């Protein structure tokens, strides 16, 4: 059936009005096996990927044009116009060098801007692909998990609790299936779904036999055949009427933008002051002098404003997030990086996050005693023994019944692929399948029973039941498994060998004591019970799936309990120590027994020996104020329901904490969404939790969260590095020109004038050149700098803290001043007159000052890597930065020594002595900052010592 020509497939006008056989026939699929891989590939090629059509891509010419739509570019264009007008007024002799140079700089600046933005877009696109949703489908009779974008019409969707519905689909079957459709209909309550064909057209919210793309399963299971993908879905119809969402800038991006605007306004004022100062001090004798002054003012304004800050910030964030993804921490949005580095509390699940999530049954406790199961993991190798001997008699019968019933009341699958055993479904359920294979004869008995109906597990019920029938003799059994205390409350008898005996208060207490003993040994416990069905319970709901509802779960026969161990991950203990060192508190929140939770927490170092564990029942008795007080003292919470997680998050946040919360189940989604950093499990997490979370752990490992926090802090430190570098370097350029004009008489610039020409410390084209070669590549290289300071040795940063604080501003101004003084001294050193007399000419002196300022900024890139740590610490750790420095040196040598560049930038060749002096004076910035950092470190030691 699945080999039908995909070109001739029908599009059912309204699948909700057609029976499932008709829908399947029109879509060319067998609901029992699904499509073949080849047919699915053909349909995907025909219909295209299952994704909404976003905003039309911006044409290349628009992206390039956008690089010129900036006030600073307008200033440069004005400078070109001024230069051309001056050239024409003076007779248009020769080539308008200044105008051509400035125009070339405009083009180069646009190329750099476009390249950086393209890199940021590519990084974000790669990030989107990492967080793509997945769906479980039936292909060729096998369950497969595929990207939701690869769904095609005719695919058979397999739905269970927590699944995100990947496409519009017609239900084939459903068992207690509830779907949250608020995203489409606005209805807050989950909708109970039913595959029964509708008799007449109804509104979208009443199409109970359909599920829709963008909704999520909150309870139950079901299967559905895909009827529409991409823009041919209900959410696609809505998307037709909407533009793509524009992501809001992060607080950090807003701060950087604000800094840029403030500096822009300030520099315009400074540029005007500098131009007025030049006019007042030197006077304007010729029209060409006025042109020189205007060009200088414009160039100074352009150079002093770090216009590339927002773009560099986006690139650095995107690259940082990609690096985190390679370490299994997939951050969905760049804005989350800020909160990640500020986390003060990590609330974590136990199973799979602190532990390996390789659930293994090691104990089977029944009325006849305790049996030990050997072997770990999902490979079904091992034995079931009691006191070292094979099981026999009543204990063997009881153990087979425990493992067999637990394996049948089960939705997991176990399979061997390429020599490795893999599971599909819940690891705890899979543990029964593995253990059953270790006890001879168990799986053979299971094969005789066929499932007829089920009552799914939910976090509220804490149990599940299935109805099975033996086709040979018509025997029907209700098989149940779940939390032992919940199960025991529904039992009236217990199994002893092949007999059932009443469950008295005494034996019930004995069973509870056995459960307590297992929990004290850090075992997770699951009970198993059953009931032979002789007639349907009175009052049962005939409309329930298979005619089965919770009224069937009574008068059960208790069989036994299993002890399941999930060993702690070896790396978690060290990660918790690292979190504590960073001032981050770790809180364990689990549905396990309090004794089990406390034991694991003690072993991992979350709490001290004898520490307290609060329970969900205890939380129910507390008001918000009392709960907030409790969260300050208690770090382990056991037997909690999902709604407790949300209350804990709110309590911690109201106490001023920045909270990271992990989760995997559908009911965890509200807590993840409420937390500052919601973290979903990439392996065991549902699609709903992945959608609600800000970060996804690809390996479900707690240590990855701590590593991500470290990376978040490193990214923020790198952002501060390039801010420190750009702002201090630009400050150096502004102060060089301003002080050069004010101190022109002191350093000999006035004496260099022949009385008619206006003499300035730097030319406009030289300032623009410095801005071009020193602002982009070194700043980007610092954005990917490895960790210099120990970022985990300090407490979490508050989100209200400024990226540039008062101390950093003092450093920026002082370094800019040192840079300017070194540059002006280089000019004075090679000018006749001034403080130091020389026989060189003005062009050589200005070239030396120009070169000194370039070298000073390149040395400053080494300074800026830390506020307090010496530049010589990890000096060669960043090869990209050294590459940027080498490129800057090569370009500066070229602009000084190559003749046509000398003409363009007003430079003159320097000899080795000149070069040595320029390098030495440029390095003064490095030595000054080393002294400043030493003073800061000594002050810090006195303060903390």
JSON list of N, CA and C in Angstrom, two decimals, residues 632-670:
[
{"chain": "A", "resi": 632, "resn": "UNK", "atom": "N", "xyz": [15.68, 27.94, 51.91]},
{"chain": "A", "resi": 632, "resn": "UNK", "atom": "CA", "xyz": [17.00, 28.45, 52.31]},
{"chain": "A", "resi": 632, "resn": "UNK", "atom": "C", "xyz": [17.81, 27.41, 53.07]},
{"chain": "A", "resi": 633, "resn": "UNK", "atom": "N", "xyz": [17.12, 26.41, 53.62]},
{"chain": "A", "resi": 633, "resn": "UNK", "atom": "CA", "xyz": [17.78, 25.44, 54.49]},
{"chain": "A", "resi": 633, "resn": "UNK", "atom": "C", "xyz": [17.89, 24.05, 53.87]},
{"chain": "A", "resi": 634, "resn": "UNK", "atom": "N", "xyz": [16.90, 23.64, 53.10]},
{"chain": "A", "resi": 634, "resn": "UNK", "atom": "CA", "xyz": [16.81, 22.26, 52.63]},
{"chain": "A", "resi": 634, "resn": "UNK", "atom": "C", "xyz": [17.21, 22.17, 51.16]},
{"chain": "A", "resi": 635, "resn": "UNK", "atom": "N", "xyz": [18.04, 21.17, 50.83]},
{"chain": "A", "resi": 635, "resn": "UNK", "atom": "CA", "xyz": [18.53, 21.01, 49.45]},
{"chain": "A", "resi": 635, "resn": "UNK", "atom": "C", "xyz": [18.12, 19.70, 48.82]},
{"chain": "A", "resi": 636, "resn": "UNK", "atom": "N", "xyz": [17.29, 18.91, 49.49]},
{"chain": "A", "resi": 636, "resn": "UNK", "atom": "CA", "xyz": [16.80, 17.64, 48.93]},
{"chain": "A", "resi": 636, "resn": "UNK", "atom": "C", "xyz": [15.29, 17.58, 49.13]},
{"chain": "A", "resi": 637, "resn": "UNK", "atom": "N", "xyz": [14.58, 17.34, 48.02]},
{"chain": "A", "resi": 637, "resn": "UNK", "atom": "CA", "xyz": [13.11, 17.23, 48.05]},
{"chain": "A", "resi": 637, "resn": "UNK", "atom": "C", "xyz": [12.72, 15.92, 47.36]},
{"chain": "A", "resi": 638, "resn": "UNK", "atom": "N", "xyz": [11.99, 15.07, 48.11]},
{"chain": "A", "resi": 638, "resn": "UNK", "atom": "CA", "xyz": [11.64, 13.75, 47.61]},
{"chain": "A", "resi": 638, "resn": "UNK", "atom": "C", "xyz": [10.12, 13.59, 47.55]},
{"chain": "A", "resi": 639, "resn": "UNK", "atom": "N", "xyz": [9.69, 12.60, 46.76]},
{"chain": "A", "resi": 639, "resn": "UNK", "atom": "CA", "xyz": [8.27, 12.33, 46.59]},
{"chain": "A", "resi": 639, "resn": "UNK", "atom": "C", "xyz": [7.50, 13.61, 46.22]},
{"chain": "A", "resi": 640, "resn": "UNK", "atom": "N", "xyz": [8.08, 14.36, 45.29]},
{"chain": "A", "resi": 640, "resn": "UNK", "atom": "CA", "xyz": [7.43, 15.59, 44.88]},
{"chain": "A", "resi": 640, "resn": "UNK", "atom": "C", "xyz": [6.68, 15.37, 43.57]},
{"chain": "A", "resi": 641, "resn": "UNK", "atom": "N", "xyz": [5.61, 16.11, 43.39]},
{"chain": "A", "resi": 641, "resn": "UNK", "atom": "CA", "xyz": [4.86, 16.13, 42.15]},
{"chain": "A", "resi": 641, "resn": "UNK", "atom": "C", "xyz": [5.33, 17.31, 41.31]},
{"chain": "A", "resi": 642, "resn": "UNK", "atom": "N", "xyz": [5.03, 17.31, 40.01]},
{"chain": "A", "resi": 642, "resn": "UNK", "atom": "CA", "xyz": [5.48, 18.41, 39.15]},
{"chain": "A", "resi": 642, "resn": "UNK", "atom": "C", "xyz": [5.04, 19.79, 39.63]},
{"chain": "A", "resi": 643, "resn": "UNK", "atom": "N", "xyz": [3.83, 19.90, 40.23]},
{"chain": "A", "resi": 643, "resn": "UNK", "atom": "CA", "xyz": [3.40, 21.23, 40.68]},
{"chain": "A", "resi": 643, "resn": "UNK", "atom": "C", "xyz": [4.27, 21.74, 41.83]},
{"chain": "A", "resi": 644, "resn": "UNK", "atom": "N", "xyz": [4.89, 20.80, 42.58]},
{"chain": "A", "resi": 644, "resn": "UNK", "atom": "CA", "xyz": [5.80, 21.24, 43.64]},
{"chain": "A", "resi": 644, "resn": "UNK", "atom": "C", "xyz": [7.03, 21.90, 43.05]},
{"chain": "A", "resi": 645, "resn": "UNK", "atom": "N", "xyz": [7.49, 21.40, 41.90]},
{"chain": "A", "resi": 645, "resn": "UNK", "atom": "CA", "xyz": [8.67, 22.00, 41.26]},
{"chain": "A", "resi": 645, "resn": "UNK", "atom": "C", "xyz": [8.43, 23.47, 40.94]},
{"chain": "A", "resi": 646, "resn": "UNK", "atom": "N", "xyz": [7.23, 23.76, 40.42]},
{"chain": "A", "resi": 646, "resn": "UNK", "atom": "CA", "xyz": [6.90, 25.14, 40.09]},
{"chain": "A", "resi": 646, "resn": "UNK", "atom": "C", "xyz": [6.89, 26.02, 41.34]},
{"chain": "A", "resi": 647, "resn": "UNK", "atom": "N", "xyz": [6.34, 25.51, 42.44]},
{"chain": "A", "resi": 647, "resn": "UNK", "atom": "CA", "xyz": [6.32, 26.27, 43.69]},
{"chain": "A", "resi": 647, "resn": "UNK", "atom": "C", "xyz": [7.74, 26.51, 44.21]},
{"chain": "A", "resi": 648, "resn": "UNK", "atom": "N", "xyz": [8.60, 25.50, 44.08]},
{"chain": "A", "resi": 648, "resn": "UNK", "atom": "CA", "xyz": [9.99, 25.65, 44.54]},
{"chain": "A", "resi": 648, "resn": "UNK", "atom": "C", "xyz": [10.73, 26.71, 43.71]},
{"chain": "A", "resi": 649, "resn": "UNK", "atom": "N", "xyz": [10.52, 26.68, 42.39]},
{"chain": "A", "resi": 649, "resn": "UNK", "atom": "CA", "xyz": [11.14, 27.70, 41.53]},
{"chain": "A", "resi": 649, "resn": "UNK", "atom": "C", "xyz": [10.68, 29.09, 41.94]},
{"chain": "A", "resi": 650, "resn": "UNK", "atom": "N", "xyz": [9.38, 29.25, 42.12]},
{"chain": "A", "resi": 650, "resn": "UNK", "atom": "CA", "xyz": [8.85, 30.56, 42.50]},
{"chain": "A", "resi": 650, "resn": "UNK", "atom": "C", "xyz": [9.39, 31.02, 43.84]},
{"chain": "A", "resi": 651, "resn": "UNK", "atom": "N", "xyz": [9.50, 30.08, 44.80]},
{"chain": "A", "resi": 651, "resn": "UNK", "atom": "CA", "xyz": [10.00, 30.44, 46.12]},
{"chain": "A", "resi": 651, "resn": "UNK", "atom": "C", "xyz": [11.46, 30.89, 46.06]},
{"chain": "A", "resi": 652, "resn": "UNK", "atom": "N", "xyz": [12.26, 30.18, 45.30]},
{"chain": "A", "resi": 652, "resn": "UNK", "atom": "CA", "xyz": [13.68, 30.54, 45.17]},
{"chain": "A", "resi": 652, "resn": "UNK", "atom": "C", "xyz": [13.84, 31.89, 44.46]},
{"chain": "A", "resi": 653, "resn": "UNK", "atom": "N", "xyz": [13.06, 32.10, 43.40]},
{"chain": "A", "resi": 653, "resn": "UNK", "atom": "CA", "xyz": [13.15, 33.37, 42.67]},
{"chain": "A", "resi": 653, "resn": "UNK", "atom": "C", "xyz": [12.69, 34.54, 43.54]},
{"chain": "A", "resi": 654, "resn": "UNK", "atom": "N", "xyz": [11.66, 34.32, 44.35]},
{"chain": "A", "resi": 654, "resn": "UNK", "atom": "CA", "xyz": [11.20, 35.41, 45.22]},
{"chain": "A", "resi": 654, "resn": "UNK", "atom": "C", "xyz": [12.24, 35.75, 46.28]},
{"chain": "A", "resi": 655, "resn": "UNK", "atom": "N", "xyz": [13.18, 34.83, 46.50]},
{"chain": "A", "resi": 655, "resn": "UNK", "atom": "CA", "xyz": [14.27, 35.07, 47.45]},
{"chain": "A", "resi": 655, "resn": "UNK", "atom": "C", "xyz": [15.50, 35.66, 46.75]},
{"chain": "A", "resi": 656, "resn": "UNK", "atom": "N", "xyz": [15.33, 36.07, 45.48]},
{"chain": "A", "resi": 656, "resn": "UNK", "atom": "CA", "xyz": [16.41, 36.73, 44.75]},
{"chain": "A", "resi": 656, "resn": "UNK", "atom": "C", "xyz": [17.39, 35.81, 44.06]},
{"chain": "A", "resi": 657, "resn": "UNK", "atom": "N", "xyz": [17.05, 34.51, 43.92]},
{"chain": "A", "resi": 657, "resn": "UNK", "atom": "CA", "xyz": [17.96, 33.57, 43.28]},
{"chain": "A", "resi": 657, "resn": "UNK", "atom": "C", "xyz": [17.73, 33.52, 41.77]},
{"chain": "A", "resi": 658, "resn": "UNK", "atom": "N", "xyz": [18.80, 33.25, 41.02]},
{"chain": "A", "resi": 658, "resn": "UNK", "atom": "CA", "xyz": [18.70, 32.97, 39.59]},
{"chain": "A", "resi": 658, "resn": "UNK", "atom": "C", "xyz": [18.70, 31.45, 39.45]},
{"chain": "A", "resi": 659, "resn": "UNK", "atom": "N", "xyz": [17.57, 30.89, 39.01]},
{"chain": "A", "resi": 659, "resn": "UNK", "atom": "CA", "xyz": [17.33, 29.45, 39.14]},
{"chain": "A", "resi": 659, "resn": "UNK", "atom": "C", "xyz": [17.43, 28.72, 37.81]},
{"chain": "A", "resi": 660, "resn": "UNK", "atom": "N", "xyz": [18.21, 27.65, 37.83]},
{"chain": "A", "resi": 660, "resn": "UNK", "atom": "CA", "xyz": [18.22, 26.68, 36.72]},
{"chain": "A", "resi": 660, "resn": "UNK", "atom": "C", "xyz": [17.45, 25.45, 37.19]},
{"chain": "A", "resi": 661, "resn": "UNK", "atom": "N", "xyz": [16.54, 24.97, 36.34]},
{"chain": "A", "resi": 661, "resn": "UNK", "atom": "CA", "xyz": [15.70, 23.82, 36.71]},
{"chain": "A", "resi": 661, "resn": "UNK", "atom": "C", "xyz": [15.73, 22.79, 35.59]},
{"chain": "A", "resi": 662, "resn": "UNK", "atom": "N", "xyz": [15.99, 21.53, 35.95]},
{"chain": "A", "resi": 662, "resn": "UNK", "atom": "CA", "xyz": [15.99, 20.47, 34.96]},
{"chain": "A", "resi": 662, "resn": "UNK", "atom": "C", "xyz": [14.66, 19.73, 34.98]},
{"chain": "A", "resi": 663, "resn": "UNK", "atom": "N", "xyz": [14.31, 19.10, 33.87]},
{"chain": "A", "resi": 663, "resn": "UNK", "atom": "CA", "xyz": [13.07, 18.33, 33.80]},
{"chain": "A", "resi": 663, "resn": "UNK", "atom": "C", "xyz": [13.03, 17.50, 32.54]},
{"chain": "A", "resi": 664, "resn": "UNK", "atom": "N", "xyz": [12.17, 16.48, 32.55]},
{"chain": "A", "resi": 664, "resn": "UNK", "atom": "CA", "xyz": [12.02, 15.66, 31.35]},
{"chain": "A", "resi": 664, "resn": "UNK", "atom": "C", "xyz": [10.56, 15.35, 31.03]},
{"chain": "A", "resi": 665, "resn": "UNK", "atom": "N", "xyz": [9.68, 15.32, 32.03]},
{"chain": "A", "resi": 665, "resn": "UNK", "atom": "CA", "xyz": [8.29, 14.97, 31.80]},
{"chain": "A", "resi": 665, "resn": "UNK", "atom": "C", "xyz": [7.45, 16.15, 31.36]},
{"chain": "A", "resi": 666, "resn": "UNK", "atom": "N", "xyz": [6.30, 15.86, 30.75]},
{"chain": "A", "resi": 666, "resn": "UNK", "atom": "CA", "xyz": [5.45, 16.92, 30.24]},
{"chain": "A", "resi": 666, "resn": "UNK", "atom": "C", "xyz": [4.99, 17.86, 31.35]},
{"chain": "A", "resi": 667, "resn": "UNK", "atom": "N", "xyz": [4.78, 17.32, 32.56]},
{"chain": "A", "resi": 667, "resn": "UNK", "atom": "CA", "xyz": [4.32, 18.16, 33.65]},
{"chain": "A", "resi": 667, "resn": "UNK", "atom": "C", "xyz": [5.43, 19.03, 34.24]},
{"chain": "A", "resi": 668, "resn": "UNK", "atom": "N", "xyz": [6.67, 18.79, 33.80]},
{"chain": "A", "resi": 668, "resn": "UNK", "atom": "CA", "xyz": [7.77, 19.65, 34.23]},
{"chain": "A", "resi": 668, "resn": "UNK", "atom": "C", "xyz": [7.82, 20.96, 33.44]},
{"chain": "A", "resi": 669, "resn": "UNK", "atom": "N", "xyz": [7.10, 21.00, 32.32]},
{"chain": "A", "resi": 669, "resn": "UNK", "atom": "CA", "xyz": [7.20, 22.15, 31.42]},
{"chain": "A", "resi": 669, "resn": "UNK", "atom": "C", "xyz": [6.89, 23.48, 32.09]},
{"chain": "A", "resi": 670, "resn": "UNK", "atom": "N", "xyz": [5.84, 23.60, 32.94]},
{"chain": "A", "resi": 670, "resn": "UNK", "atom": "CA", "xyz": [5.60, 24.90, 33.59]},
{"chain": "A", "resi": 670, "resn": "UNK", "atom": "C", "xyz": [6.77, 25.37, 34.45]}
]
